Coordinates of C-alpha atoms in Angstrom, one line a residue:
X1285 CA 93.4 99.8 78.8
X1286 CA 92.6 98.1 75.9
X1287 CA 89.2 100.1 75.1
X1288 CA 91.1 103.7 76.8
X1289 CA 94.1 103.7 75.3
X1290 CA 93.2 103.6 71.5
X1291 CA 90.6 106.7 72.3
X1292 CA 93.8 108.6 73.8
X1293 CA 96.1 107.3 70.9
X1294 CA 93.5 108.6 68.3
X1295 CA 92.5 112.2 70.0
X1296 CA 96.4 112.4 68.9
X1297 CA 95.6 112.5 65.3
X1298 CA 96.6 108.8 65.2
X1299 CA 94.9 106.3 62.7
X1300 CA 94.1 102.9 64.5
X1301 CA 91.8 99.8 65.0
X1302 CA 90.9 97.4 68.2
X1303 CA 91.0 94.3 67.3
X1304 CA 89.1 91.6 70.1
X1305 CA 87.6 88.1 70.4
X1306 CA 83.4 88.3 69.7
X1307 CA 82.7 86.2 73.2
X1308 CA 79.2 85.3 71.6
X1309 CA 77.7 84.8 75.8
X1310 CA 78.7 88.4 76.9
X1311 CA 78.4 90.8 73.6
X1312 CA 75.1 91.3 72.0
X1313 CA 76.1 92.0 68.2
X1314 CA 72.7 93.8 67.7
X1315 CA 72.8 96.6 71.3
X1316 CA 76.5 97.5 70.0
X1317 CA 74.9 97.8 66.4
X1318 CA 78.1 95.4 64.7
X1319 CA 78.0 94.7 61.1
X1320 CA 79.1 91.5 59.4
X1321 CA 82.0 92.3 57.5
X1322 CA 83.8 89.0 56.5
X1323 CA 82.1 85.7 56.6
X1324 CA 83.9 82.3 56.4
X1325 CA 87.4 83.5 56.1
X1326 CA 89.3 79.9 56.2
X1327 CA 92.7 80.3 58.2
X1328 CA 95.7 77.4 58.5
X1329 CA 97.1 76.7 61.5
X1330 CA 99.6 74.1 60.5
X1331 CA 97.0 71.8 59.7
X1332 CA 95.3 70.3 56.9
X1333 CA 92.2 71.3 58.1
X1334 CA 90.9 75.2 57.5
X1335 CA 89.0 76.9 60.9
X1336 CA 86.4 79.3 59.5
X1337 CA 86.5 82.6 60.8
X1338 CA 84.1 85.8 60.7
X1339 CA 84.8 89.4 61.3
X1340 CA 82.5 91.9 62.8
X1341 CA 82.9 95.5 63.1
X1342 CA 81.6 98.2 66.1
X1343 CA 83.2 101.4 66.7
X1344 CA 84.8 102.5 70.2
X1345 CA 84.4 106.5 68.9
X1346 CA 83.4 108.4 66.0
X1347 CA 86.8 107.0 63.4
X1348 CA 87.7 104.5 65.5
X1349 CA 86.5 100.9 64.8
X1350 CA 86.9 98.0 67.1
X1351 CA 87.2 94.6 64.9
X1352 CA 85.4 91.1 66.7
X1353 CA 87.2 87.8 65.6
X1354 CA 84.0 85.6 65.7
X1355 CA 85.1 81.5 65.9
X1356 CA 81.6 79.5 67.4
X1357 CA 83.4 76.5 68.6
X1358 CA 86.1 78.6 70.2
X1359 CA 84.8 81.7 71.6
X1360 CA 81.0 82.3 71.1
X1361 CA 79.2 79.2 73.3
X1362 CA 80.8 79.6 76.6
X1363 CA 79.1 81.7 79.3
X1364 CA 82.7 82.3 80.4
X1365 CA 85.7 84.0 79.0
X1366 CA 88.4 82.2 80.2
X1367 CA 89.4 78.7 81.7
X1368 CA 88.4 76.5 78.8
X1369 CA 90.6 73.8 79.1
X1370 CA 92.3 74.6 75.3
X1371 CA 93.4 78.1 76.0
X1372 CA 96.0 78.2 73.6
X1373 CA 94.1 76.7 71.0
X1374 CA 91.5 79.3 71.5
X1375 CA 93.9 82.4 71.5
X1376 CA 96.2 80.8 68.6
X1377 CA 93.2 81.2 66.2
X1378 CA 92.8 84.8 67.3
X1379 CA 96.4 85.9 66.7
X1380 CA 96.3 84.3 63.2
X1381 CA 92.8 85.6 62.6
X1382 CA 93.8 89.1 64.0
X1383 CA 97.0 89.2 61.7
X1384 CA 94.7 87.6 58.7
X1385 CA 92.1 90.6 59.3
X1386 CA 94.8 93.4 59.4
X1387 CA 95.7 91.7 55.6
X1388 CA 92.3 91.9 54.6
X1389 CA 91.7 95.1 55.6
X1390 CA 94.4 96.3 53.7
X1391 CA 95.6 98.3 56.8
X1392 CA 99.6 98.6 56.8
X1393 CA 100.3 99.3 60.2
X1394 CA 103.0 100.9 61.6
X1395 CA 102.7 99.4 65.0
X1396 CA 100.9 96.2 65.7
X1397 CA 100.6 96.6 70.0
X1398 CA 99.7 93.5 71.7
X1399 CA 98.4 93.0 75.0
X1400 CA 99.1 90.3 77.4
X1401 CA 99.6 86.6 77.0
X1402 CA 96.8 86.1 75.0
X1403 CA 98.7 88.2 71.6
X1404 CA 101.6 86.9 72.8
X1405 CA 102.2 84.7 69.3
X1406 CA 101.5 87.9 67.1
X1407 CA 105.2 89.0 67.5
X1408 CA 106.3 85.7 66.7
X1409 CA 104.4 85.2 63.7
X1410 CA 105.2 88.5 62.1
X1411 CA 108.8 87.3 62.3
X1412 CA 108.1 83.9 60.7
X1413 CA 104.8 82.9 58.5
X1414 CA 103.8 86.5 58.2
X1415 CA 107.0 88.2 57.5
X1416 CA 106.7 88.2 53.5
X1417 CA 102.9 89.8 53.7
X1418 CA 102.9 93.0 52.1
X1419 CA 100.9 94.6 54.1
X1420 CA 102.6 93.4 57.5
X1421 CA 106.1 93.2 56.1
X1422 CA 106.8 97.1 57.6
X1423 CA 104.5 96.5 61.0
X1424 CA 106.7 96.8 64.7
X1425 CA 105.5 94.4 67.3
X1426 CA 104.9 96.0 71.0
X1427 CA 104.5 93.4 73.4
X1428 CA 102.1 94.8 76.6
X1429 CA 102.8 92.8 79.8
X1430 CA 99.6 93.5 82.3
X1431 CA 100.6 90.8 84.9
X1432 CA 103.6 88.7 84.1
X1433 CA 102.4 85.5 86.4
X1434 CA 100.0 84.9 83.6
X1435 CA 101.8 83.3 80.6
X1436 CA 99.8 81.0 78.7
X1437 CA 96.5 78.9 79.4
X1438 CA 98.0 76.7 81.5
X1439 CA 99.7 78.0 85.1
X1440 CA 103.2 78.1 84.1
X1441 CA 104.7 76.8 87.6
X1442 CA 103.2 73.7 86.7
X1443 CA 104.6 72.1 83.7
X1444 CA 107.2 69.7 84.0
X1445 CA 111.0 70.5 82.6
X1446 CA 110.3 67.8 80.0
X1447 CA 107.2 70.0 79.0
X1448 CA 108.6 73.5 79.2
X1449 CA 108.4 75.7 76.2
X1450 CA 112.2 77.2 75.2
X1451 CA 110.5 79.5 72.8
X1452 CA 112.7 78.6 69.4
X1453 CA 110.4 75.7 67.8
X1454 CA 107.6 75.6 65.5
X1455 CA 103.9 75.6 67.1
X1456 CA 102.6 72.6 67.3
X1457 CA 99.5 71.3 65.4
X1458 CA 96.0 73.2 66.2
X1459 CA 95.0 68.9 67.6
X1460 CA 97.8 68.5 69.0
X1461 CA 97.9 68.1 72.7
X1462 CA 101.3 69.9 72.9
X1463 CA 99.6 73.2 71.9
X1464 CA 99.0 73.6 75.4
X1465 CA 102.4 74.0 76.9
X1466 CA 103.4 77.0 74.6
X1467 CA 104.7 79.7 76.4
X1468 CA 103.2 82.4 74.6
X1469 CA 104.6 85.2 76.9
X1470 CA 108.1 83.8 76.6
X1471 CA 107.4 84.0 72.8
X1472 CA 106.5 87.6 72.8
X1473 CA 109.1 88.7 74.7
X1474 CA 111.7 86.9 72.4
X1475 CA 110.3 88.2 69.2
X1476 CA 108.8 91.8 70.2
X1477 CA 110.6 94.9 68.5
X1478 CA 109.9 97.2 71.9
X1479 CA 108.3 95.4 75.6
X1480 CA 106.5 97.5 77.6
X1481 CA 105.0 97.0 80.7
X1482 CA 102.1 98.9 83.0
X1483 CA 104.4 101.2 85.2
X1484 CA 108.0 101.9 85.7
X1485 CA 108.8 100.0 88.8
X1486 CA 107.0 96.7 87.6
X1487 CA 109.3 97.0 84.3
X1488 CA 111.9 96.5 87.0
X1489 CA 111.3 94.5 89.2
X1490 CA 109.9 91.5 86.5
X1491 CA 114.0 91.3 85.9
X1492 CA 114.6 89.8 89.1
X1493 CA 113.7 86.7 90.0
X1494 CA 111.5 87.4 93.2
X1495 CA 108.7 88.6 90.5
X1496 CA 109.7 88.2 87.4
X1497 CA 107.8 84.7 87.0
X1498 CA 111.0 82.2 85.8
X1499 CA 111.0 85.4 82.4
X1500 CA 113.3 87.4 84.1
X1501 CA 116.1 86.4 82.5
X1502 CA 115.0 86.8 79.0
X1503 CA 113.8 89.9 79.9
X1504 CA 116.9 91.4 81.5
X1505 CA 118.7 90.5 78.2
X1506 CA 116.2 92.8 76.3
X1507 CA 116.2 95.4 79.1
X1508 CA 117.0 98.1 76.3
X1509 CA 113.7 97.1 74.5
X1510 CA 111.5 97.0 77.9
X1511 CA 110.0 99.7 79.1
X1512 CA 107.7 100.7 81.8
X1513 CA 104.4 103.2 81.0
X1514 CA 102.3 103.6 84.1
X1515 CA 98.2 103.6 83.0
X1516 CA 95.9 105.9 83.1
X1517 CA 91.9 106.1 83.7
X1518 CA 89.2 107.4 81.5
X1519 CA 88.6 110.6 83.2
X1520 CA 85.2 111.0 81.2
X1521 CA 83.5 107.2 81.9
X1522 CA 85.1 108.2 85.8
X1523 CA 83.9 111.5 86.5
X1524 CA 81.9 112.0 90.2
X1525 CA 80.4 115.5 88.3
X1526 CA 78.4 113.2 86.2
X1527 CA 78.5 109.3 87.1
X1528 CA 75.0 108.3 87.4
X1529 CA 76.3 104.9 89.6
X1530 CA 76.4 107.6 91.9
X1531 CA 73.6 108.6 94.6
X1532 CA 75.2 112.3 94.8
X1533 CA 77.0 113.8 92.6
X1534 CA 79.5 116.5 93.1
X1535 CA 83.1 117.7 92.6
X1536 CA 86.2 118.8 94.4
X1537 CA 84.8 122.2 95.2
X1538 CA 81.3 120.4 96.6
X1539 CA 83.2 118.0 98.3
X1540 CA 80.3 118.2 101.6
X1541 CA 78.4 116.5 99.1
X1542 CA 80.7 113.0 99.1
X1543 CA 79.0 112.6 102.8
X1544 CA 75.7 111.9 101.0
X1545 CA 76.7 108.9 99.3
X1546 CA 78.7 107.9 102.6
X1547 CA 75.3 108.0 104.2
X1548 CA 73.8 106.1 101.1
X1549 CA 76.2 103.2 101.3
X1550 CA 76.1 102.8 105.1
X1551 CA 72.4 102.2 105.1
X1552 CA 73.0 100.0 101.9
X1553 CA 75.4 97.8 103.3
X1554 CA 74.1 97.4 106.6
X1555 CA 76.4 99.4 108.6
X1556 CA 75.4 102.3 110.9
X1557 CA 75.0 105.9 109.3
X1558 CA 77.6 107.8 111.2
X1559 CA 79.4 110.4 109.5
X1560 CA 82.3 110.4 112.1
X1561 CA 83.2 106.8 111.5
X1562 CA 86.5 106.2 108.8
X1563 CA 84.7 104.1 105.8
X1564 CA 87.7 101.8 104.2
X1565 CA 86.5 100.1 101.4
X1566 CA 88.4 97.4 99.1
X1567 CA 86.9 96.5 95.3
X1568 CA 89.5 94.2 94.5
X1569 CA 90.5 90.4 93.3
X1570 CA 90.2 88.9 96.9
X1571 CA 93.3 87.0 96.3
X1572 CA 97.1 86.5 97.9
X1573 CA 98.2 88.8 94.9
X1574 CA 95.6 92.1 96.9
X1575 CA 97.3 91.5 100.5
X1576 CA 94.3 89.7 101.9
X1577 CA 96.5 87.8 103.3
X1578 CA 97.8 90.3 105.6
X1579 CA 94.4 91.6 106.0
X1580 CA 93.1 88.4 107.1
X1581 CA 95.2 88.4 109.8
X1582 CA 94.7 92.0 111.4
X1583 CA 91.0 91.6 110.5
X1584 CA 89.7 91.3 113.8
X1585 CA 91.5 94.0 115.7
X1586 CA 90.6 96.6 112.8
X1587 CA 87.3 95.7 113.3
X1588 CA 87.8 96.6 117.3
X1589 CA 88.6 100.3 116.2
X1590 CA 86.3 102.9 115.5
X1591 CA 86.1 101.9 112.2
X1592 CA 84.0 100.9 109.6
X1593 CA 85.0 98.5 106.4
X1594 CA 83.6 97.1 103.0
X1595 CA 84.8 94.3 100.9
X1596 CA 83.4 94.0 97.6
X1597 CA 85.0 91.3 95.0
X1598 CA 85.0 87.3 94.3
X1599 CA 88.2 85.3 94.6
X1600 CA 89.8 82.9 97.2
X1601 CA 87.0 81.0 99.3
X1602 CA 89.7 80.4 102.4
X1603 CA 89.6 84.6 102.3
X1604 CA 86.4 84.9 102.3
X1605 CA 85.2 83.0 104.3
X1606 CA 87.6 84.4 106.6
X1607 CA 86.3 87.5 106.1
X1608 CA 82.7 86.6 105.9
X1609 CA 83.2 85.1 109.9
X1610 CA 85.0 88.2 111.1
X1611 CA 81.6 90.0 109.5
X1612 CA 79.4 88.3 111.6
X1613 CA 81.1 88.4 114.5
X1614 CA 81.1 92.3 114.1
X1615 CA 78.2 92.8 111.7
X1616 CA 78.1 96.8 112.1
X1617 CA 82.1 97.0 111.3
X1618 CA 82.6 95.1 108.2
X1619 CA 80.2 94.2 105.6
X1620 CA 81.6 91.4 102.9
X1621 CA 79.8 91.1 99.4
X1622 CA 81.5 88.3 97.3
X1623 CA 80.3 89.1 94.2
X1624 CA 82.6 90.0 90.8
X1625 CA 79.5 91.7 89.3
X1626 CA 79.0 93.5 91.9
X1627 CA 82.0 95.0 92.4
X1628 CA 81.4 96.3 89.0
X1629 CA 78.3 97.5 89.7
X1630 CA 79.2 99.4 93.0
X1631 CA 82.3 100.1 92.6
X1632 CA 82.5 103.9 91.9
X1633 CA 79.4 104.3 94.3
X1634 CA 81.8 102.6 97.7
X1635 CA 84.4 105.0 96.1
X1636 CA 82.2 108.1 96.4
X1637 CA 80.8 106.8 100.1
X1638 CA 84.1 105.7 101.4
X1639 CA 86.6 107.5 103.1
X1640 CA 89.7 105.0 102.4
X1641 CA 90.8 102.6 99.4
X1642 CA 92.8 99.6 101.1
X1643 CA 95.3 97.7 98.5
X1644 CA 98.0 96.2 100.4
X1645 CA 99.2 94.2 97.4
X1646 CA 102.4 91.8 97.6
X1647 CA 102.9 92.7 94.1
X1648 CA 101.2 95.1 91.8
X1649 CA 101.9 95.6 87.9
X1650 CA 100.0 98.9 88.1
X1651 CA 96.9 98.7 89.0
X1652 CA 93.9 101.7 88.1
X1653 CA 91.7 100.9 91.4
X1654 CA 93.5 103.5 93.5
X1655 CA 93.7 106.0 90.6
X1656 CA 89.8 105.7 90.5
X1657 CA 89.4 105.6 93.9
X1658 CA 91.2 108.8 94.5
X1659 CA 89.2 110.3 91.3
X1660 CA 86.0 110.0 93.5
X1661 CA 88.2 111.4 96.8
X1662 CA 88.7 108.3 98.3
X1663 CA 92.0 107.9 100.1
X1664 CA 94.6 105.3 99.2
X1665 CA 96.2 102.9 101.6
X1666 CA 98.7 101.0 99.9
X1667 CA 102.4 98.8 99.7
X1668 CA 105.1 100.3 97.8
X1669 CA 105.4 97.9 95.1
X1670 CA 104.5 98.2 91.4
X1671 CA 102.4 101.3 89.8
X1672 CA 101.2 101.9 93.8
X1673 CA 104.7 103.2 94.3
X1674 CA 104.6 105.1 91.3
X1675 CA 101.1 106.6 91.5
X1676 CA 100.3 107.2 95.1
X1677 CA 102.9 109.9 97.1
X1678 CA 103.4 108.6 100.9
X1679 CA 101.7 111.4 103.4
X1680 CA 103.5 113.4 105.7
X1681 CA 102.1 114.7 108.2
X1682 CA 105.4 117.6 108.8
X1683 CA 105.0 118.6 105.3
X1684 CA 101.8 118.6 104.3
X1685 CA 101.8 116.4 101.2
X1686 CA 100.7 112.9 99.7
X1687 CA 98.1 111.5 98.3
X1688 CA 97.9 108.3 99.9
X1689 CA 99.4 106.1 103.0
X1690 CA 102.3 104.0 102.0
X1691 CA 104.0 101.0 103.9
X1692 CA 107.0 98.9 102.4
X1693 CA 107.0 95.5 104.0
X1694 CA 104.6 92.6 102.9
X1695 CA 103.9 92.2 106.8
X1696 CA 100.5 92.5 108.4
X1697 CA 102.6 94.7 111.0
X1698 CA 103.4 97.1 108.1
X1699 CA 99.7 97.1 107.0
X1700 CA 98.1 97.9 110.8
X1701 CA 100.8 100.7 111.4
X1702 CA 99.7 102.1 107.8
X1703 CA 96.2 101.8 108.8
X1704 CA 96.3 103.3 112.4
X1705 CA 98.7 106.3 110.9
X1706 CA 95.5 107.0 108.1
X1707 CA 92.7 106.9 110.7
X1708 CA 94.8 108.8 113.1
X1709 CA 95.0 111.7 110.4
X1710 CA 91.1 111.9 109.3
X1711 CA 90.5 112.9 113.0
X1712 CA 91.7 116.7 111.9
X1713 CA 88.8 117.9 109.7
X1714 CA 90.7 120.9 108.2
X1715 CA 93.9 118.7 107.3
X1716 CA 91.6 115.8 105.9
X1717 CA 89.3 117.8 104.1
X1718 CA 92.6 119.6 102.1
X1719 CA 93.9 116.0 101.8
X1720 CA 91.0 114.9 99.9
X1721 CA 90.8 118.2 97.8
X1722 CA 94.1 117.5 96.9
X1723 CA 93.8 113.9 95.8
X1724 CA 90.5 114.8 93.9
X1725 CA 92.8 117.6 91.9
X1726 CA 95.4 114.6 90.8
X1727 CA 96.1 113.8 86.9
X1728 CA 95.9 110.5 86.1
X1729 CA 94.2 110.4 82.6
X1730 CA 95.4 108.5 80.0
X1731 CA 96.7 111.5 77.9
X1732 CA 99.8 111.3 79.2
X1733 CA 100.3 107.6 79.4
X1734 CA 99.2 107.9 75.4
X1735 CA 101.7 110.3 74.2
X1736 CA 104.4 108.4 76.2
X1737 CA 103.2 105.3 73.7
X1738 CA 103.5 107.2 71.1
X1739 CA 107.0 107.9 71.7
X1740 CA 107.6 104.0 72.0
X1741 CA 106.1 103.4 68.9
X1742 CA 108.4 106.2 67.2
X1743 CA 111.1 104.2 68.5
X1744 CA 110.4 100.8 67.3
X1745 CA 109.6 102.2 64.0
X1746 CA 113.4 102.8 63.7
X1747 CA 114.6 99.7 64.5
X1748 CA 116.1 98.3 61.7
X1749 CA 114.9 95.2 59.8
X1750 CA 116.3 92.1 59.2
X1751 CA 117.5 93.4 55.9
X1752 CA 119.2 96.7 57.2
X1753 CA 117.0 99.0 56.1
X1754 CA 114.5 101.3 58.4

């Protein structure tokens, strides 16, 4: 979202800039062509002592650049981005840097739009140590919540009462161990001009307690500055006319062509090439958060039916290794890869060769998986929760229309009934083939999505400062 977005925003006519961490393991400075364009920049983080900071620049498009916050000690030696132990040291430099770079640059922003827990002190500072800069002094804060169970570095269940963050003191000292427990999130939401959130239902349902992560309280008092904006994909980087992931290429109109790369995966994967045979594919987090929980325990009996299955994504050991068993036990019905880069790697590919998309999700923010999937004709099966309720139409078989197979409960009785209802409609040719036409033809690109942020921003433009003025 964060690289797709921006490209929609500024085929707009918009003027904006990315702003991102330089993780020194995973972005070559020299392939991406970057240029040093600050060096040493000393920032304070209520300490004595200054952390030194460079800036690099890339560009995402022709006019629009993409800014890297490079700190060594913080960001550039670690082979992986996350779970350091001092998250919130880490991304407390890069808010301060980010709003320190915006100053040098010079750039007075309109809208400063941050995304997830990790910008979540941006709002907060532009209401306190930043509010007198002059070229920040006019900026709106939009906070972006992705997936509200991730809060700050630490898992916010966790902490102690005596420990919990309230959101209303000073930050604590860069060295001090107290850093840790600030609730970034919390912060955002308390000091954002306009919240939004990655689809309309989500926006809902993180105001009641059942999902809405212990915030849901805060939020529902700023339910007339939350709003809910479901996301889009890139429909030129996902395209099955040109994606050279692909073995075959085709489009809506060739759609005899998708059995080619059905054909392809089978023999990849080691299942049997039959062209009869329903291919159900997931490419998701294996985790409790996907519904792998319920399809743990219907496993086996899907794998009885005429049926054939992929699984392609890292997460929970206890899932799969479930899953792994069940794959042995039935080794030309299900095929488990645990692997997070390759579920990267293959993931448009099992979308082009498979027949069905599974994400039975207990909850779902928005998720852009099934919107790729059914890009590449590949049939969603999914709970009504989240963006799945508000992306994928529930098939009916009287009518004619859908683009998916929808259940409501967070049951593995649900799931099976959804599942046996999907395989039970590919048997007619004519209808399935029209089904997957259809799906093919839906509009989920971002430019919609993007003008709908623009209107936001238009809105918290208008909100009134401090000072009564607009």
């Amino acid at each position: 979202m964060a690289r797709s977005l921006p490209k929609a925003i500024k085929r707009l006519g918009h003027n904006i800039i990315c702003i991102t961490p330089l993780y020194g393991q995973v972005i070559d400075q020299k392939k991406h062509k970057l240029k040093l364009i600050h060096e040493n920049i000393e920032i304070f983080l209520n300490s004595k002592e200054a952390v030194k900071i460079n800036y690099w620049r890339g560009y995402l498009m022709h006019g629009l650049p993409v800014y890297f916050i490079e700190c060594k000690k913080y960001f550039s030696k670690r082979k992986s981005l996350y779970m350091s132990g001092h998250e919130n040291a880490r991304f407390l430099i890069f808010n301060v840097a980010a709003l320190k770079l915006i100053s040098l640059l010079k750039f007075e922003a309109d809208i400063v739009q941050c995304h997830d827990w990790q910008t979540g002190l941006i709002p907060f500072y532009l209401k306190t140590d930043f509010r007198y800069s002059k070229t920040l002094r006019k900026a709106k804060s939009i906070f972006t919540i992705h997936n509200l169970i991730f809060q700050f570095g630490l898992d916010w269940w966790k902490i102690s009462p005596a420990k919990k963050d309230f959101g209303r003191s000073r930050i604590p000292h860069l060295a001090d161990s107290k850093i840790e427990y600030v609730n970034f999130a919390k912060r955002a939401i308390l000091s954002a001009d306009m919240i939004s959130t990655v689809s309309e239902t989500y926006r809902n349902e993180i105001m009641t307690k059942n999902i809405g992560q212990d915030l849901h309280r805060i939020l529902r008092n700023r339910q007339d500055r939350l709003f809910g904006i479901v996301n889009g994909i890139d429909y030129n980087a996902y395209n099955p006319a040109n994606d050279p992931g692909l073995h075959k290429n085709y489009t809506y109109k060739q759609i005899k062509r998708k059995k080619l790369n059905k054909e392809y995966i089978q023999k990849k994967f080691g299942l049997p090439v039959n062209m009869n045979v329903p291919l159900v594919c997931t490419t998701s987090r294996v985790t409790f958060q996907k519904g792998f929980e319920l399809l743990l325990k219907i496993i086996e009996q899907v794998a009885r039916l005429d049926i054939q299955m992929i699984v392609i994504g890292a997460g929970d050991p206890l899932y799969i290794k479930g899953l792994e068993k069940i794959a042995k036990k039935y080794p030309k019905k299900l095929s488990v890869i645990p692997s997070h880069e390759k579920n990267q790697k293959y993931e448009t590919l099992v979308y082009a060769g498979s027949d069905f998309f599974l994400l039975p999700s207990h909850y779902e923010p928005c998720g852009i998986n099934q919107l790729i999937a059914m890009r590449y004709g590949c049939v969603p099966i999914v709970r009504k929760v989240g963006g799945l309720h508000d992306t994928v139409i529930n098939f009916s078989a009287t009518t004619g229309r859908g683009t998916g197979f929808v259940f409501e409960q967070f049951n593995e009785f649900s799931l099976y009934r959804a599942l046996i209802r999907a395989l039970e409609t590919y048997k007619y040719k004519q209808v399935w083939r029209d089904f997957v036409v259809r799906v093919m033809q839906e509009s989920n690109s971002w430019e919609i999505p993007a003008k709908k942020y623009v209107q936001l921003f238009r809105k918290a433009i208008k909100i009134k400062n401090g000072n009564g003025k607009k």
